[in-house]
Amino acid sequence: MRHIGHWIDGAEVRGTSGKHGPVYDPAAGHVQAEVDFASVDEVDAVVASCTRAAVGWSQASLSRRAEILFKFRELLDARKADLARLLTSEHGKVFSDAMGEISRGIENVEFACGIPHLLKGEHSEQAATGVDVYSLRQPLGVVAAITPFNFPAMVPIWMLANGVACGNAVVLKPSEKDPSPSLFLAALLKEAGLPDGVLNVVNGDKLVVDRLIEHPGVAALSFVGSTPIARYIYENGTRRGKRVQALGGAKNHMVVLPDADVGMAADAAVSAAYGSAGERCMAVAMVVAVGDVAEPLVRAIEARLDRIKVGPGTDPENEMGPLITREHRDRVASYLDIAKEEGATVVRDGREQKFANDGFFLGVSLIDKVKPNSRVHCEEIFGPVLSVLRVGTYDEALAIVNSHEYGNGTAIFTRDGGAARRFQREVDVGMVGINVPIPVPVSYYSFGGWRASLFGDHHMYGPEGIRFFTRTKVVTSRWPDPATSVIDLGFPRNR
Ligand code: NAD
């Protein structure tokens, strides 16, 4: 059985706690490796290693940091296919999707390569006579990055690229379900020249996270995952005086107005709902169909379902892979029964599709005529289940989006620029797409939702990422004009 350890001080090491967890091959349905779970003592040793490394790294010149990040970007690009195969193997997403995930991660490294520019402070000359005021951006020290299973390369890169670029040492705690990509990234960063201990990877479960929350040597927690855990980390981290950004779950609505191009909207809904088996925090989970568009739109979506090939992610013919675990697959599937109990119409039940092996597969599923207060609408399903809610007017659609617990992403499909502009102003959601179903911001903007989709003041990556991973210092300095000095410095006297 393959064994996955921790990455400490520049090398992979075996855990000593004796505790470990299974890493599945979701396409085959069996355990392919065991990952070590760290003890409290091991977490403390990892934080101590980061603390030692942070001292020197905070002094590394900006040009050296940029040089390492440039090299990391080149290595990531060169080894993209190897990393993508690892993602497909442990997460299950199809190879092309895994390659896309890494490309989005690389964008964040490219952003971080601009660190000399990004850390420039402000300067006010002559705030008073002989007095200048300016600001510095300095690292926090040791920061923890805690990541979810669904983007096992991109989300760690969101955090570590900016975290390291800003001069911090990072403890990365990846999802125990697919931990290998994080070790791969750590090895590439070492090859790129990152000093040992500036990035350590510690594997484990709640015990590790709880120790990182408590540890006095950890200055900040950057988290992405489900809403209950995001809230828990935010509340417990801030109580201990730590800086916390905690991104939570989602239930994204795609509003389709009656004037929309039905074919375009159906294509967008299908790719955004079923890509990565719906295990994306920016997946479209709900179509809100306004007025007469509902019937042709549902039929157009239904007509596209048979074309989606579901199977192991290693086969380039397949467009959708398995879910992460058997338990998660069964939980997602249970919503098809809940939908029937709630009076909605199950247009396509993915359980009817049979698969050759014991992988954690579920066929694509479509539910129509979902009610606003139903569980199918209110709860995050996080699988290949697209639901349709029919409403009469734009105002009803807006109220549905704005009253939902989550406010991560949303999209509107219309040919009317005025309607789209009104929607972007009125909708209470962090990321908005106009005829774009998955509006993930490019790396030089920041990523984050509203309401239960984000706890904390900072969105992820981009300019807000730089703010999160640094603290500012303002210097007020007085240097009298040498011409007025009592000591003769050789300047002409100002009399
Ligand atoms: P999760 O919350 O179960 O796990 C995330 C991390 O928290 C993992 O590292 C895990 O080990 C740790 N964790 C789990 N339970 C814990 C506990 N009780 N105490 C302390 N730590 C714990 O999330 P997941 O299932 O890995 O990921 C899917 C979820 O993440 C979905 O809800 C999805 O919407 C969300 N997500 C959100 C975004 C975003 O940007 N908002 C992005 C990706 C995923």
XYZ file of C-alpha atoms in Angstrom, residues 98-456:
359
model
C -7.477 18.607 -13.758
C -5.265 20.376 -16.328
C -7.703 23.331 -16.238
C -7.536 23.459 -12.443
C -3.740 23.669 -12.534
C -3.850 26.413 -15.185
C -6.053 28.489 -12.871
C -3.567 27.852 -10.082
C -0.648 28.937 -12.283
C -2.410 32.285 -12.815
C -2.101 32.872 -9.079
C 1.618 32.125 -9.141
C 1.982 34.606 -12.023
C 0.207 37.216 -9.913
C 2.525 36.517 -6.975
C 5.571 36.930 -9.273
C 4.680 40.634 -9.209
C 5.429 40.782 -5.465
C 8.005 43.606 -5.724
C 5.283 45.799 -7.151
C 2.502 44.427 -4.932
C 4.315 45.240 -1.677
C 4.951 48.882 -2.521
C 3.751 51.125 0.270
C 2.516 54.700 0.323
C 4.676 57.759 0.878
C 3.768 61.306 1.838
C 6.695 63.665 1.630
C 6.700 66.765 3.869
C 3.577 65.845 5.871
C 4.889 68.547 8.235
C 8.070 70.566 7.816
C 10.910 68.025 7.651
C 8.489 65.164 8.286
C 7.743 62.288 5.889
C 5.115 59.594 6.479
C 5.126 56.226 4.734
C 3.751 52.735 5.092
C 5.423 49.322 4.989
C 3.815 45.940 4.349
C 5.410 43.216 6.462
C 4.781 39.471 6.760
C 2.687 38.002 9.573
C 5.120 35.189 10.429
C 3.710 31.642 10.359
C 0.361 31.228 8.619
C -1.798 28.110 8.259
C -3.566 27.102 5.043
C -6.391 24.562 5.425
C -7.869 23.311 2.171
C -10.830 21.246 0.858
C -10.847 18.109 -1.302
C -12.429 19.566 -4.410
C -9.498 21.628 -5.767
C -6.496 19.767 -4.355
C -3.953 21.828 -6.340
C -5.597 25.176 -7.111
C -6.803 26.104 -3.612
C -3.435 25.317 -1.932
C -1.797 27.455 -4.658
C -4.276 30.300 -3.961
C -2.864 30.458 -0.457
C 0.771 29.431 -0.673
C 1.730 31.612 -3.666
C 0.753 34.878 -1.997
C 1.518 33.655 1.517
C 5.117 32.829 0.645
C 5.559 35.823 -1.689
C 4.631 38.120 1.190
C 7.487 36.684 3.275
C 5.572 34.281 5.523
C 6.223 30.641 6.314
C 3.178 28.491 5.476
C 1.857 25.337 7.164
C -0.401 23.666 4.620
C -3.024 21.187 5.900
C -4.632 19.678 2.806
C -7.794 17.604 2.674
C -7.094 14.110 3.963
C -9.111 12.774 0.990
C -6.585 13.820 -1.701
C -3.354 14.993 -0.030
C -0.699 14.030 -2.641
C -0.936 17.180 -4.838
C 0.133 19.305 -1.856
C 3.303 17.231 -1.397
C 3.961 17.520 -5.125
C 3.674 21.326 -4.902
C 6.020 21.428 -1.911
C 8.631 19.395 -3.808
C 8.380 21.737 -6.816
C 8.820 24.787 -4.601
C 11.934 23.246 -3.083
C 13.266 22.600 -6.577
C 12.498 26.233 -7.407
C 14.779 27.306 -4.561
C 12.401 27.913 -1.655
C 14.362 27.467 1.598
C 13.424 24.434 3.690
C 10.718 25.043 6.263
C 9.123 28.018 4.460
C 6.423 25.626 3.248
C 5.612 22.573 5.353
C 2.735 20.186 4.698
C 1.098 18.451 7.643
C -1.560 15.833 6.998
C -4.388 14.917 9.266
C -7.908 15.580 10.424
C -9.739 17.753 12.981
C -7.025 17.247 15.603
C -4.440 18.934 13.365
C -6.789 21.806 12.510
C -7.658 22.330 16.177
C -3.963 22.491 17.110
C -3.295 25.030 14.336
C -6.192 27.140 15.650
C -4.837 26.988 19.207
C -1.117 27.249 18.526
C 0.225 30.617 19.715
C 2.895 30.549 16.995
C 0.341 30.605 14.170
C -0.608 34.174 13.284
C -3.313 33.605 10.683
C -5.625 30.935 9.279
C -6.644 30.828 5.645
C -9.418 28.284 5.133
C -11.583 27.004 2.279
C -14.208 24.305 2.853
C -17.769 23.779 4.014
C -19.735 26.434 5.885
C -19.967 24.679 9.293
C -16.175 24.231 9.417
C -15.538 27.746 8.037
C -17.695 29.210 10.808
C -15.967 27.031 13.426
C -12.492 28.104 12.293
C -13.472 31.758 12.064
C -15.053 31.833 15.530
C -12.284 29.901 17.272
C -9.421 31.525 15.398
C -10.555 35.109 15.919
C -11.280 34.358 19.601
C -7.560 33.655 19.936
C -6.686 36.921 18.225
C -5.721 35.380 14.890
C -6.431 36.843 11.494
C -8.877 34.499 9.698
C -10.322 34.254 6.215
C -12.708 31.315 5.964
C -14.500 30.584 2.719
C -17.524 28.322 3.051
C -20.085 26.480 0.961
C -22.264 27.635 -1.882
C -25.499 27.208 -3.800
C -25.158 29.208 -6.973
C -28.139 30.412 -8.993
C -28.157 31.045 -12.726
C -31.017 33.400 -13.585
C -32.300 33.056 -17.146
C -34.487 35.902 -18.419
C -37.134 35.317 -21.110
C -35.051 37.045 -23.815
C -31.970 34.829 -23.289
C -30.554 32.663 -26.054
C -31.940 29.299 -24.908
C -29.238 27.190 -26.571
C -26.456 29.260 -25.085
C -28.047 29.214 -21.615
C -28.605 25.438 -21.775
C -24.981 24.791 -22.826
C -23.748 27.023 -19.997
C -26.004 25.401 -17.382
C -24.944 21.888 -18.383
C -21.207 22.569 -18.321
C -21.404 24.606 -15.102
C -23.620 22.081 -13.295
C -21.953 18.794 -14.208
C -18.300 19.777 -14.705
C -16.149 18.116 -12.035
C -19.289 16.136 -11.077
C -20.761 19.298 -9.582
C -18.118 19.293 -6.840
C -17.197 22.927 -7.392
C -18.007 25.805 -5.084
C -18.809 27.853 -8.213
C -20.931 25.158 -9.893
C -24.387 26.200 -11.029
C -26.708 24.232 -8.746
C -29.960 26.113 -9.482
C -31.385 27.509 -12.691
C -33.967 30.204 -11.958
C -36.053 30.354 -15.126
C -38.099 33.535 -15.535
C -41.436 33.442 -17.400
C -41.845 31.619 -20.702
C -38.240 30.548 -20.992
C -38.684 27.735 -18.427
C -40.230 25.036 -20.614
C -37.924 25.366 -23.668
C -34.913 25.734 -21.362
C -35.634 22.568 -19.373
C -36.180 20.642 -22.612
C -32.933 22.030 -24.051
C -30.986 21.006 -20.922
C -32.596 17.558 -20.936
C -31.678 17.093 -24.606
C -28.009 17.660 -23.783
C -27.780 15.152 -20.908
C -27.278 12.016 -23.004
C -24.191 13.535 -24.581
C -22.315 13.755 -21.253
C -20.000 10.777 -20.968
C -19.476 9.654 -17.387
C -16.650 7.321 -16.370
C -13.065 7.171 -15.093
C -11.205 10.463 -15.470
C -8.236 8.712 -17.066
C -10.264 8.005 -20.236
C -10.096 11.131 -22.445
C -13.557 10.302 -23.852
C -15.158 10.948 -20.459
C -16.381 14.391 -19.454
C -17.431 13.644 -15.882
C -15.781 11.428 -13.293
C -16.892 9.904 -9.973
C -17.661 11.647 -6.686
C -15.081 11.795 -3.926
C -16.383 8.975 -1.665
C -19.161 6.403 -1.609
C -20.803 8.176 1.375
C -20.818 11.490 -0.458
C -22.219 9.878 -3.627
C -25.052 8.286 -1.615
C -25.788 11.562 0.182
C -26.012 13.419 -3.142
C -28.258 10.703 -4.600
C -30.578 10.887 -1.576
C -31.671 14.353 -2.728
C -33.421 12.713 -5.698
C -35.780 10.983 -3.231
C -36.099 14.153 -1.173
C -37.068 16.030 -4.362
C -39.897 13.569 -5.043
C -41.119 13.841 -1.440
C -41.082 17.622 -1.774
C -43.288 17.527 -4.912
C -40.613 18.459 -7.468
C -40.269 16.614 -10.790
C -37.219 14.398 -11.249
C -36.594 14.731 -14.982
C -33.438 12.595 -14.918
C -32.381 10.295 -12.084
C -28.641 9.638 -12.327
C -29.011 6.416 -10.343
C -30.566 4.797 -13.402
C -27.234 4.891 -15.209
C -25.232 1.741 -14.466
C -21.451 1.658 -14.319
C -19.043 -1.174 -15.064
C -17.119 -1.085 -11.784
C -17.540 -0.153 -8.151
C -16.395 3.495 -8.494
C -18.293 6.281 -6.743
C -20.274 7.244 -9.834
C -23.630 8.932 -10.172
C -25.115 9.826 -13.544
C -26.180 13.377 -14.312
C -29.480 14.319 -12.660
C -32.049 17.037 -13.369
C -34.868 18.200 -11.090
C -37.593 20.606 -12.261
C -40.258 22.642 -10.463
C -38.282 22.902 -7.223
C -39.896 25.077 -4.533
C -38.043 27.961 -2.869
C -38.399 26.596 0.667
C -37.524 23.006 -0.187
C -34.382 21.256 1.040
C -33.329 20.713 -2.579
C -33.136 24.489 -2.943
C -31.904 25.483 0.509
C -29.121 22.907 1.040
C -25.772 22.488 -0.697
C -25.900 19.144 -2.541
C -22.388 19.327 -4.089
C -22.859 16.758 -6.832
C -24.095 16.345 -10.424
C -27.673 17.418 -9.649
C -29.037 20.477 -11.440
C -32.335 21.893 -10.184
C -34.723 24.298 -11.860
C -36.913 26.780 -10.070
C -39.599 28.494 -12.198
C -40.649 32.071 -11.380
C -42.822 34.695 -13.061
C -40.720 37.849 -12.876
C -37.203 39.253 -12.568
C -38.072 40.600 -9.098
C -39.057 37.132 -7.876
C -35.795 35.700 -9.239
C -33.770 38.415 -7.516
C -35.555 37.822 -4.193
C -34.784 34.103 -4.399
C -31.077 34.697 -4.966
C -30.818 37.411 -2.318
C -32.683 35.499 0.393
C -30.585 32.333 0.105
C -28.223 31.422 2.959
C -25.251 31.356 0.570
C -23.999 34.189 -1.634
C -20.928 32.802 -3.376
C -21.510 33.162 -7.138
C -24.418 33.863 -9.462
C -25.028 34.477 -13.152
C -27.652 36.105 -15.336
C -28.368 35.133 -18.934
C -30.060 37.825 -21.040
C -29.630 39.856 -24.235
C -30.662 43.032 -22.376
C -27.688 45.102 -21.152
C -29.900 47.248 -18.920
C -31.346 44.194 -17.154
C -27.870 42.751 -16.665
C -26.587 46.044 -15.272
C -29.508 46.240 -12.869
C -28.840 42.681 -11.702
C -25.151 43.333 -11.016
C -26.131 46.250 -8.770
C -29.052 44.629 -6.992
C -27.804 41.099 -6.359
C -26.266 40.385 -2.919
C -23.628 37.900 -4.055
C -19.837 38.162 -4.113
C -19.133 37.063 -7.706
C -21.470 37.800 -10.614
C -21.429 36.504 -14.195
C -23.210 38.152 -17.099
C -23.730 35.451 -19.729
C -20.805 33.734 -17.937
C -21.960 30.773 -15.805
C -18.865 30.341 -13.575
C -17.536 33.839 -12.856
C -14.319 32.881 -11.042
C -12.319 36.132 -10.967
C -8.950 36.259 -12.710
C -6.009 36.193 -10.313
C -5.553 39.983 -10.229
C -9.039 40.409 -8.727
C -10.042 38.612 -5.540
C -12.300 35.609 -4.960
C -14.979 35.413 -2.328
C -18.663 35.169 -1.587
C -21.037 36.915 0.773
C -23.182 35.742 3.708
C -22.487 32.104 4.739
C -20.009 31.680 1.893
C -17.296 33.726 3.610
C -16.338 34.582 7.181
C -13.758 37.306 7.669
